[in-house]
Amino acid sequence: MRLDARAALQCHEFLHKSFAPGCFDLSERAPESEMMRELKRQGDIHEARTIENLMTKNLDILVINKDQGEIEKELTTAEALINSTAQIIIGAWISSVCEEKIAELTGRETASDPDRVSRPDLLIRVGEGADGKPRWAPVDIKSHDPINENKSSKLYLAKWDSFLPTDGVEIVARLDLDDAAQLAHYHETLSALGHGQVGEMIWGGIIGKEAVVVWRDLAEKTHKHFYQETTQHLRDQSILDIYNGEFNFILKVISRAQALASDPTLEPLAMPEWKGECKSCPWRDVCKSDLKESNHITLVQGVTPDRAVSHYANGVTKVSELARLNWKTALLVQSGLDVPEF
């Protein structure tokens, strides 16, 4: 089982249903909406235009032919990661075949990363390791604005005539968390192969609509994050901390989901909750039916999964239970305060 770069922050119940379909009646799969299809189409157009523009910059670029089969892509990627003199690799494809080929070329044992498959849009060479082999930073192309306002994090904007993060113009902002977590996924894959960055600063980048590389230090500890496994908000977290914490929990969720198929008495590690992303999920009708049946509190507008945690801790999971609370008490509970009983 190998998970792609979106898995770490994906809905746990989506993965639960996807990896243990026999535990559910999934006959009501919702069709993909016209809007989602159009967003994907626009994303593909933007990516193609970005790469077309990049190819005009007189840079040393190696392109993995996307029309090849998967095995050929992985073999070409392995050669490129080790032996290429290129500054940029476009279309890398990293899974078991790539891992085995790198082991063959280097004489090392296969550096297996059995939980991940990585397909970064770009890899940019940011230096060499002690072994003289290239070290690569992952970069993805996004059709949305990847920059979020923030007062504690730093980004570095680099143009293609001088595109390394150390050449970028510093601004105070941060990357979208979903985008940054995908970069962390790619970095962990590269590190398992012996071609990831090492040191205090670990770079990843996003190319948005402005056609510049927006670099982020994935090791910078400036985030506050709510971890679903521990239901804790922790400060001073890096993108790598967040990614690894959530990815490791996702593996547990999927493992438990698969175990449920043979032992339905086990307690699942995920449960349906209604949230914004449900609108584009193929299992939205299945989950909404279950939530209505259980009268779940996340069906109430404003009771997000993060806010619901404090209610769960006080034994409140149903709308009827929420309604019986004094409204002032409900707001205090939702804010995370320990409200004493009288």
mmCIF file of C-alpha atoms in Angstrom:
data_model
loop_
_atom_site.group_PDB
_atom_site.id
_atom_site.type_symbol
_atom_site.label_atom_id
_atom_site.label_comp_id
_atom_site.label_asym_id
_atom_site.label_seq_id
_atom_site.Cartn_x
_atom_site.Cartn_y
_atom_site.Cartn_z
ATOM 1 C CA MET A 1 0.000 0.000 0.000
ATOM 2 C CA ARG A 2 1.519 3.277 -1.151
ATOM 3 C CA LEU A 3 -0.117 6.632 -0.544
ATOM 4 C CA ASP A 4 0.241 9.745 -2.660
ATOM 5 C CA ALA A 5 1.199 13.245 -1.563
ATOM 6 C CA ARG A 6 -2.337 14.296 -0.633
ATOM 7 C CA ALA A 7 -2.941 11.493 1.868
ATOM 8 C CA ALA A 8 -1.522 13.052 5.047
ATOM 9 C CA LEU A 9 -4.191 15.764 5.266
ATOM 10 C CA GLN A 10 -6.946 13.866 3.482
ATOM 11 C CA CYS A 11 -10.218 13.107 5.235
ATOM 12 C CA HIS A 12 -9.744 10.033 7.417
ATOM 13 C CA GLU A 13 -13.212 8.731 6.678
ATOM 14 C CA PHE A 14 -12.574 9.047 2.925
ATOM 15 C CA LEU A 15 -9.503 6.825 3.299
ATOM 16 C CA HIS A 16 -11.391 4.494 5.652
ATOM 17 C CA LYS A 17 -14.087 3.900 3.044
ATOM 18 C CA SER A 18 -11.586 3.748 0.171
ATOM 19 C CA PHE A 19 -9.377 1.093 1.773
ATOM 20 C CA ALA A 20 -12.114 -0.974 3.464
ATOM 21 C CA PRO A 21 -15.024 -0.771 1.001
ATOM 22 C CA GLY A 22 -16.440 -4.109 2.177
ATOM 23 C CA CYS A 23 -17.397 -2.540 5.518
ATOM 24 C CA PHE A 24 -19.824 -0.093 3.916
ATOM 25 C CA ASP A 25 -22.636 0.134 1.413
ATOM 26 C CA LEU A 26 -20.934 2.320 -1.163
ATOM 27 C CA SER A 27 -23.487 1.893 -3.915
ATOM 28 C CA GLU A 28 -24.392 5.595 -3.660
ATOM 29 C CA ARG A 29 -21.105 6.917 -5.035
ATOM 30 C CA ALA A 30 -21.657 10.541 -6.006
ATOM 31 C CA PRO A 31 -20.550 11.633 -9.488
ATOM 32 C CA GLU A 32 -17.811 14.211 -9.885
ATOM 33 C CA SER A 33 -19.322 17.656 -10.240
ATOM 34 C CA GLU A 34 -18.959 19.818 -13.329
ATOM 35 C CA MET A 35 -17.132 22.394 -11.207
ATOM 36 C CA MET A 36 -14.532 19.857 -10.027
ATOM 37 C CA ARG A 37 -13.963 18.661 -13.591
ATOM 38 C CA GLU A 38 -13.493 22.262 -14.739
ATOM 39 C CA LEU A 39 -11.085 23.038 -11.877
ATOM 40 C CA LYS A 40 -8.981 20.019 -12.837
ATOM 41 C CA ARG A 41 -9.046 21.065 -16.501
ATOM 42 C CA GLN A 42 -7.930 24.582 -15.634
ATOM 43 C CA GLY A 43 -5.188 23.137 -13.404
ATOM 44 C CA ASP A 44 -3.903 20.975 -16.267
ATOM 45 C CA ILE A 45 -3.906 23.977 -18.623
ATOM 46 C CA HIS A 46 -1.987 26.097 -16.104
ATOM 47 C CA GLU A 47 0.581 23.352 -15.515
ATOM 48 C CA ALA A 48 1.150 22.884 -19.247
ATOM 49 C CA ARG A 49 1.592 26.646 -19.779
ATOM 50 C CA THR A 50 3.973 26.911 -16.827
ATOM 51 C CA ILE A 51 6.165 24.102 -18.159
ATOM 52 C CA GLU A 52 6.034 25.559 -21.681
ATOM 53 C CA ASN A 53 7.219 28.903 -20.289
ATOM 54 C CA LEU A 54 9.944 27.215 -18.232
ATOM 55 C CA MET A 55 11.325 25.489 -21.333
ATOM 56 C CA THR A 56 12.059 28.904 -22.860
ATOM 57 C CA LYS A 57 14.382 29.969 -20.004
ATOM 58 C CA ASN A 58 17.576 28.411 -21.362
ATOM 59 C CA LEU A 59 17.972 26.171 -18.308
ATOM 60 C CA ASP A 60 19.370 22.641 -18.128
ATOM 61 C CA ILE A 61 16.103 20.689 -17.858
ATOM 62 C CA LEU A 62 15.470 16.962 -18.078
ATOM 63 C CA VAL A 63 11.904 16.009 -18.939
ATOM 64 C CA ILE A 64 10.547 12.568 -18.064
ATOM 65 C CA ASN A 65 8.371 11.600 -21.028
ATOM 66 C CA LYS A 66 4.825 11.417 -19.638
ATOM 67 C CA ASP A 67 3.741 9.171 -22.529
ATOM 68 C CA GLN A 68 6.029 6.358 -21.326
ATOM 69 C CA GLY A 69 4.685 3.503 -19.230
ATOM 70 C CA GLU A 70 5.020 3.724 -15.446
ATOM 71 C CA ILE A 71 8.030 1.374 -15.294
ATOM 72 C CA GLU A 72 9.898 3.388 -17.919
ATOM 73 C CA LYS A 73 9.134 6.628 -16.074
ATOM 74 C CA GLU A 74 10.516 5.200 -12.839
ATOM 75 C CA LEU A 75 13.678 3.874 -14.511
ATOM 76 C CA THR A 76 14.300 7.230 -16.194
ATOM 77 C CA THR A 77 13.692 9.023 -12.888
ATOM 78 C CA ALA A 78 16.239 6.823 -11.090
ATOM 79 C CA GLU A 79 18.917 7.606 -13.666
ATOM 80 C CA ALA A 80 18.093 11.311 -13.508
ATOM 81 C CA LEU A 81 18.221 11.513 -9.716
ATOM 82 C CA ILE A 82 21.697 9.995 -9.592
ATOM 83 C CA ASN A 83 23.538 10.828 -12.771
ATOM 84 C CA SER A 84 21.843 13.840 -14.304
ATOM 85 C CA THR A 85 23.678 17.138 -14.610
ATOM 86 C CA ALA A 86 20.299 18.824 -15.056
ATOM 87 C CA GLN A 87 19.241 21.735 -12.895
ATOM 88 C CA ILE A 88 15.603 20.693 -13.075
ATOM 89 C CA ILE A 89 13.749 17.388 -13.543
ATOM 90 C CA ILE A 90 10.174 17.599 -14.806
ATOM 91 C CA GLY A 91 7.726 14.732 -14.233
ATOM 92 C CA ALA A 92 9.656 12.502 -11.806
ATOM 93 C CA TRP A 93 7.891 9.263 -10.878
ATOM 94 C CA ILE A 94 9.105 7.513 -7.712
ATOM 95 C CA SER A 95 7.919 4.160 -6.378
ATOM 96 C CA SER A 96 9.319 0.623 -5.978
ATOM 97 C CA VAL A 97 10.885 0.307 -9.453
ATOM 98 C CA CYS A 98 12.758 3.588 -9.014
ATOM 99 C CA GLU A 99 13.964 2.472 -5.567
ATOM 100 C CA GLU A 100 15.268 -0.832 -6.915
ATOM 101 C CA LYS A 101 16.993 0.849 -9.858
ATOM 102 C CA ILE A 102 18.768 3.338 -7.579
ATOM 103 C CA ALA A 103 19.981 0.436 -5.430
ATOM 104 C CA GLU A 104 21.300 -1.289 -8.556
ATOM 105 C CA LEU A 105 23.075 1.842 -9.806
ATOM 106 C CA THR A 106 24.634 2.752 -6.459
ATOM 107 C CA GLY A 107 25.414 -0.707 -5.087
ATOM 108 C CA ARG A 108 23.479 0.141 -1.932
ATOM 109 C CA GLU A 109 20.685 -1.907 -0.426
ATOM 110 C CA THR A 110 17.261 -0.981 -1.754
ATOM 111 C CA ALA A 111 16.120 2.083 0.168
ATOM 112 C CA SER A 112 12.485 1.062 0.408
ATOM 113 C CA ASP A 113 9.809 3.598 1.290
ATOM 114 C CA PRO A 114 6.842 1.195 1.229
ATOM 115 C CA ASP A 115 4.220 3.714 2.310
ATOM 116 C CA ARG A 116 4.716 6.440 -0.303
ATOM 117 C CA VAL A 117 4.548 7.063 -4.026
ATOM 118 C CA SER A 118 5.762 10.484 -5.207
ATOM 119 C CA ARG A 119 5.132 12.364 -8.432
ATOM 120 C CA PRO A 120 6.379 15.933 -7.925
ATOM 121 C CA ASP A 121 5.859 18.293 -10.846
ATOM 122 C CA LEU A 122 9.489 19.477 -10.625
ATOM 123 C CA LEU A 123 12.656 18.597 -8.772
ATOM 124 C CA ILE A 124 15.219 21.384 -8.524
ATOM 125 C CA ARG A 125 18.846 20.657 -7.803
ATOM 126 C CA VAL A 126 19.904 22.544 -4.675
ATOM 127 C CA GLY A 127 23.348 21.060 -4.047
ATOM 128 C CA GLU A 128 25.284 17.844 -3.550
ATOM 129 C CA GLY A 129 25.692 15.467 -0.645
ATOM 130 C CA ALA A 130 28.932 14.228 0.885
ATOM 131 C CA ASP A 131 28.846 11.408 -1.683
ATOM 132 C CA GLY A 132 28.897 13.924 -4.542
ATOM 133 C CA LYS A 133 25.387 12.948 -5.638
ATOM 134 C CA PRO A 134 22.686 15.578 -6.285
ATOM 135 C CA ARG A 135 20.282 16.752 -3.617
ATOM 136 C CA TRP A 136 16.845 17.757 -4.836
ATOM 137 C CA ALA A 137 14.103 20.100 -3.615
ATOM 138 C CA PRO A 138 10.495 19.330 -4.636
ATOM 139 C CA VAL A 139 8.393 21.948 -6.417
ATOM 140 C CA ASP A 140 4.725 21.698 -7.411
ATOM 141 C CA ILE A 141 2.726 23.763 -9.872
ATOM 142 C CA LYS A 142 -0.624 25.121 -8.607
ATOM 143 C CA SER A 143 -3.242 27.137 -10.428
ATOM 144 C CA HIS A 144 -4.307 28.937 -7.232
ATOM 145 C CA ASP A 145 -2.498 31.543 -5.145
ATOM 146 C CA PRO A 146 -0.308 29.477 -2.786
ATOM 147 C CA ILE A 147 0.506 32.350 -0.395
ATOM 148 C CA ASN A 148 -1.433 32.925 2.843
ATOM 149 C CA GLU A 149 -1.078 35.967 5.056
ATOM 150 C CA ASN A 150 0.897 35.350 8.238
ATOM 151 C CA LYS A 151 3.109 37.367 10.590
ATOM 152 C CA SER A 152 5.553 34.680 11.744
ATOM 153 C CA SER A 153 6.620 32.668 8.686
ATOM 154 C CA LYS A 154 8.904 33.544 5.800
ATOM 155 C CA LEU A 155 8.720 32.792 2.108
ATOM 156 C CA TYR A 156 11.297 33.481 -0.587
ATOM 157 C CA LEU A 157 10.239 34.478 -4.100
ATOM 158 C CA ALA A 158 12.689 33.535 -6.850
ATOM 159 C CA LYS A 159 12.542 34.276 -10.576
ATOM 160 C CA TRP A 160 13.892 31.859 -13.167
ATOM 161 C CA ASP A 161 17.063 33.831 -13.892
ATOM 162 C CA SER A 162 18.126 33.031 -10.303
ATOM 163 C CA PHE A 163 15.754 30.401 -8.998
ATOM 164 C CA LEU A 164 17.392 28.889 -5.895
ATOM 165 C CA PRO A 165 15.789 29.672 -2.525
ATOM 166 C CA THR A 166 18.921 31.456 -1.308
ATOM 167 C CA ASP A 167 18.452 33.925 -4.197
ATOM 168 C CA GLY A 168 14.814 34.659 -3.408
ATOM 169 C CA VAL A 169 13.266 37.863 -2.101
ATOM 170 C CA GLU A 170 12.061 37.393 1.478
ATOM 171 C CA ILE A 171 8.442 38.127 2.382
ATOM 172 C CA VAL A 172 6.468 37.466 5.565
ATOM 173 C CA ALA A 173 3.761 34.926 4.691
ATOM 174 C CA ARG A 174 3.250 31.188 4.543
ATOM 175 C CA LEU A 175 2.265 28.519 2.044
ATOM 176 C CA ASP A 176 -1.135 26.904 1.975
ATOM 177 C CA LEU A 177 -0.830 23.948 4.392
ATOM 178 C CA ASP A 178 -2.139 21.334 1.943
ATOM 179 C CA ASP A 179 0.389 22.467 -0.672
ATOM 180 C CA ALA A 180 3.247 22.486 1.836
ATOM 181 C CA ALA A 181 2.368 19.028 3.184
ATOM 182 C CA GLN A 182 2.636 17.611 -0.328
ATOM 183 C CA LEU A 183 6.155 19.034 -0.566
ATOM 184 C CA ALA A 184 7.007 17.356 2.760
ATOM 185 C CA HIS A 185 5.769 14.048 1.319
ATOM 186 C CA TYR A 186 8.131 14.355 -1.640
ATOM 187 C CA HIS A 187 11.020 15.337 0.628
ATOM 188 C CA GLU A 188 10.556 12.218 2.771
ATOM 189 C CA THR A 189 10.589 10.063 -0.361
ATOM 190 C CA LEU A 190 13.779 11.698 -1.616
ATOM 191 C CA SER A 191 15.399 11.327 1.806
ATOM 192 C CA ALA A 192 14.613 7.598 1.884
ATOM 193 C CA LEU A 193 16.426 7.304 -1.470
ATOM 194 C CA GLY A 194 19.452 9.233 -0.182
ATOM 195 C CA HIS A 195 18.749 12.255 -2.401
ATOM 196 C CA GLY A 196 16.835 14.508 -0.028
ATOM 197 C CA GLN A 197 18.195 17.665 1.553
ATOM 198 C CA VAL A 198 19.930 17.590 4.918
ATOM 199 C CA GLY A 199 20.672 20.442 7.287
ATOM 200 C CA GLU A 200 18.750 23.053 9.219
ATOM 201 C CA MET A 201 16.753 24.322 6.232
ATOM 202 C CA ILE A 202 14.717 21.960 4.041
ATOM 203 C CA TRP A 203 13.328 23.677 0.964
ATOM 204 C CA GLY A 204 10.171 23.060 -1.004
ATOM 205 C CA GLY A 205 8.529 25.321 -3.549
ATOM 206 C CA ILE A 206 5.254 26.172 -5.264
ATOM 207 C CA ILE A 207 4.821 27.842 -8.640
ATOM 208 C CA GLY A 208 1.482 29.649 -8.670
ATOM 209 C CA LYS A 209 -0.093 31.998 -11.182
ATOM 210 C CA GLU A 210 2.714 34.541 -10.866
ATOM 211 C CA ALA A 211 5.202 32.101 -12.479
ATOM 212 C CA VAL A 212 7.831 32.533 -9.752
ATOM 213 C CA VAL A 213 9.059 29.869 -7.358
ATOM 214 C CA VAL A 214 7.643 30.486 -3.870
ATOM 215 C CA TRP A 215 10.134 28.765 -1.572
ATOM 216 C CA ARG A 216 9.347 27.641 1.978
ATOM 217 C CA ASP A 217 11.643 26.181 4.625
ATOM 218 C CA LEU A 218 9.725 23.038 5.558
ATOM 219 C CA ALA A 219 11.688 22.755 8.820
ATOM 220 C CA GLU A 220 10.809 26.240 10.116
ATOM 221 C CA LYS A 221 8.809 25.824 13.364
ATOM 222 C CA THR A 222 6.185 28.569 13.141
ATOM 223 C CA HIS A 223 2.899 26.673 12.880
ATOM 224 C CA LYS A 224 0.173 25.884 15.369
ATOM 225 C CA HIS A 225 -1.533 22.622 14.426
ATOM 226 C CA PHE A 226 -4.393 20.467 15.684
ATOM 227 C CA TYR A 227 -3.400 16.784 15.576
ATOM 228 C CA GLN A 228 -6.385 14.508 15.082
ATOM 229 C CA GLU A 229 -4.794 11.474 16.720
ATOM 230 C CA THR A 230 -4.059 13.197 20.027
ATOM 231 C CA THR A 231 -6.719 15.939 19.737
ATOM 232 C CA GLN A 232 -4.048 18.438 20.781
ATOM 233 C CA HIS A 233 -3.181 21.875 19.483
ATOM 234 C CA LEU A 234 0.611 22.195 19.444
ATOM 235 C CA ARG A 235 2.632 25.329 18.793
ATOM 236 C CA ASP A 236 6.038 25.702 17.126
ATOM 237 C CA GLN A 237 5.439 22.944 14.605
ATOM 238 C CA SER A 238 7.193 22.705 11.244
ATOM 239 C CA ILE A 239 5.583 21.517 8.024
ATOM 240 C CA LEU A 240 7.646 18.334 8.373
ATOM 241 C CA ASP A 241 6.389 17.832 11.952
ATOM 242 C CA ILE A 242 2.779 18.246 10.837
ATOM 243 C CA TYR A 243 3.163 16.048 7.775
ATOM 244 C CA ASN A 244 4.872 13.178 9.604
ATOM 245 C CA GLY A 245 2.448 13.282 12.538
ATOM 246 C CA GLU A 246 -0.606 13.190 10.288
ATOM 247 C CA PHE A 247 0.845 10.692 7.808
ATOM 248 C CA ASN A 248 1.734 8.223 10.569
ATOM 249 C CA PHE A 249 -1.817 8.472 11.915
ATOM 250 C CA ILE A 250 -3.266 7.951 8.441
ATOM 251 C CA LEU A 251 -1.340 4.666 8.230
ATOM 252 C CA LYS A 252 -2.959 3.572 11.505
ATOM 253 C CA VAL A 253 -6.416 4.595 10.264
ATOM 254 C CA ILE A 254 -6.027 2.552 7.093
ATOM 255 C CA SER A 255 -4.553 -0.443 8.927
ATOM 256 C CA ARG A 256 -7.490 -0.464 11.349
ATOM 257 C CA ALA A 257 -9.960 -0.041 8.487
ATOM 258 C CA GLN A 258 -8.548 -3.089 6.725
ATOM 259 C CA ALA A 259 -8.572 -5.094 9.965
ATOM 260 C CA LEU A 260 -12.262 -4.264 10.434
ATOM 261 C CA ALA A 261 -13.066 -6.273 7.322
ATOM 262 C CA SER A 262 -12.196 -9.489 9.189
ATOM 263 C CA ASP A 263 -13.030 -8.336 12.733
ATOM 264 C CA PRO A 264 -16.007 -5.941 12.834
ATOM 265 C CA THR A 265 -15.808 -5.757 16.648
ATOM 266 C CA LEU A 266 -12.768 -3.479 16.400
ATOM 267 C CA GLU A 267 -13.249 0.223 17.016
ATOM 268 C CA PRO A 268 -12.615 2.309 13.851
ATOM 269 C CA LEU A 269 -10.123 5.153 14.121
ATOM 270 C CA ALA A 270 -12.171 7.364 11.817
ATOM 271 C CA MET A 271 -15.801 8.422 11.766
ATOM 272 C CA PRO A 272 -17.872 10.568 9.425
ATOM 273 C CA GLU A 273 -17.970 14.304 10.062
ATOM 274 C CA TRP A 274 -19.494 16.966 7.814
ATOM 275 C CA LYS A 275 -17.009 19.575 6.552
ATOM 276 C CA GLY A 276 -16.304 21.772 3.572
ATOM 277 C CA GLU A 277 -14.434 19.152 1.544
ATOM 278 C CA CYS A 278 -17.425 16.766 1.700
ATOM 279 C CA LYS A 279 -19.034 18.633 -1.189
ATOM 280 C CA SER A 280 -16.470 17.237 -3.639
ATOM 281 C CA CYS A 281 -16.134 13.738 -2.112
ATOM 282 C CA PRO A 282 -17.535 10.659 -3.909
ATOM 283 C CA TRP A 283 -18.759 9.263 -0.563
ATOM 284 C CA ARG A 284 -20.594 12.445 0.483
ATOM 285 C CA ASP A 285 -24.080 10.926 0.141
ATOM 286 C CA VAL A 286 -23.077 7.807 2.079
ATOM 287 C CA CYS A 287 -21.563 9.817 4.934
ATOM 288 C CA LYS A 288 -24.405 12.356 5.032
ATOM 289 C CA SER A 289 -26.938 9.554 5.314
ATOM 290 C CA ASP A 290 -24.990 8.067 8.248
ATOM 291 C CA LEU A 291 -24.646 11.490 9.899
ATOM 292 C CA LYS A 292 -28.368 12.200 9.592
ATOM 293 C CA GLU A 293 -29.168 8.815 11.051
ATOM 294 C CA SER A 294 -26.900 9.486 14.045
ATOM 295 C CA ASN A 295 -28.097 13.135 14.350
ATOM 296 C CA HIS A 296 -24.439 14.217 14.324
ATOM 297 C CA ILE A 297 -23.433 17.661 15.611
ATOM 298 C CA THR A 298 -21.240 18.529 12.605
ATOM 299 C CA LEU A 299 -24.457 18.868 10.592
ATOM 300 C CA VAL A 300 -25.030 22.084 12.573
ATOM 301 C CA GLN A 301 -23.624 25.103 10.740
ATOM 302 C CA GLY A 302 -20.527 26.406 12.492
ATOM 303 C CA VAL A 303 -19.737 23.159 14.349
ATOM 304 C CA THR A 304 -16.619 22.216 12.413
ATOM 305 C CA PRO A 305 -14.676 19.010 13.194
ATOM 306 C CA ASP A 306 -12.058 21.047 15.085
ATOM 307 C CA ARG A 307 -14.733 22.711 17.204
ATOM 308 C CA ALA A 308 -16.593 19.437 17.686
ATOM 309 C CA VAL A 309 -13.635 17.866 19.512
ATOM 310 C CA SER A 310 -14.385 19.748 22.732
ATOM 311 C CA HIS A 311 -18.012 18.614 22.543
ATOM 312 C CA TYR A 312 -16.963 14.981 22.020
ATOM 313 C CA ALA A 313 -14.791 15.244 25.146
ATOM 314 C CA ASN A 314 -17.929 16.207 27.075
ATOM 315 C CA GLY A 315 -20.012 13.379 25.666
ATOM 316 C CA VAL A 316 -21.917 15.494 23.156
ATOM 317 C CA THR A 317 -22.135 13.956 19.674
ATOM 318 C CA LYS A 318 -25.811 14.426 18.727
ATOM 319 C CA VAL A 319 -27.672 17.573 17.722
ATOM 320 C CA SER A 320 -30.303 16.776 20.370
ATOM 321 C CA GLU A 321 -27.596 16.697 23.058
ATOM 322 C CA LEU A 322 -26.165 19.983 21.806
ATOM 323 C CA ALA A 323 -29.626 21.552 21.873
ATOM 324 C CA ARG A 324 -30.081 20.657 25.539
ATOM 325 C CA LEU A 325 -27.021 22.692 26.502
ATOM 326 C CA ASN A 326 -27.413 26.233 27.721
ATOM 327 C CA TRP A 327 -26.218 28.317 24.759
ATOM 328 C CA LYS A 328 -23.580 30.076 26.849
ATOM 329 C CA THR A 329 -22.326 26.723 28.142
ATOM 330 C CA ALA A 330 -22.221 25.341 24.597
ATOM 331 C CA LEU A 331 -20.039 28.222 23.418
ATOM 332 C CA LEU A 332 -17.678 27.795 26.382
ATOM 333 C CA VAL A 333 -17.364 24.063 25.696
ATOM 334 C CA GLN A 334 -16.819 24.691 21.988
ATOM 335 C CA SER A 335 -14.012 27.134 22.809
ATOM 336 C CA GLY A 336 -12.252 24.385 24.759
ATOM 337 C CA LEU A 337 -12.857 25.633 28.309
ATOM 338 C CA ASP A 338 -13.355 23.107 31.087
ATOM 339 C CA VAL A 339 -16.847 23.942 32.320
ATOM 340 C CA PRO A 340 -17.514 22.567 35.850
ATOM 341 C CA GLU A 341 -20.741 20.748 36.663
ATOM 342 C CA PHE A 342 -23.071 22.221 39.256
#
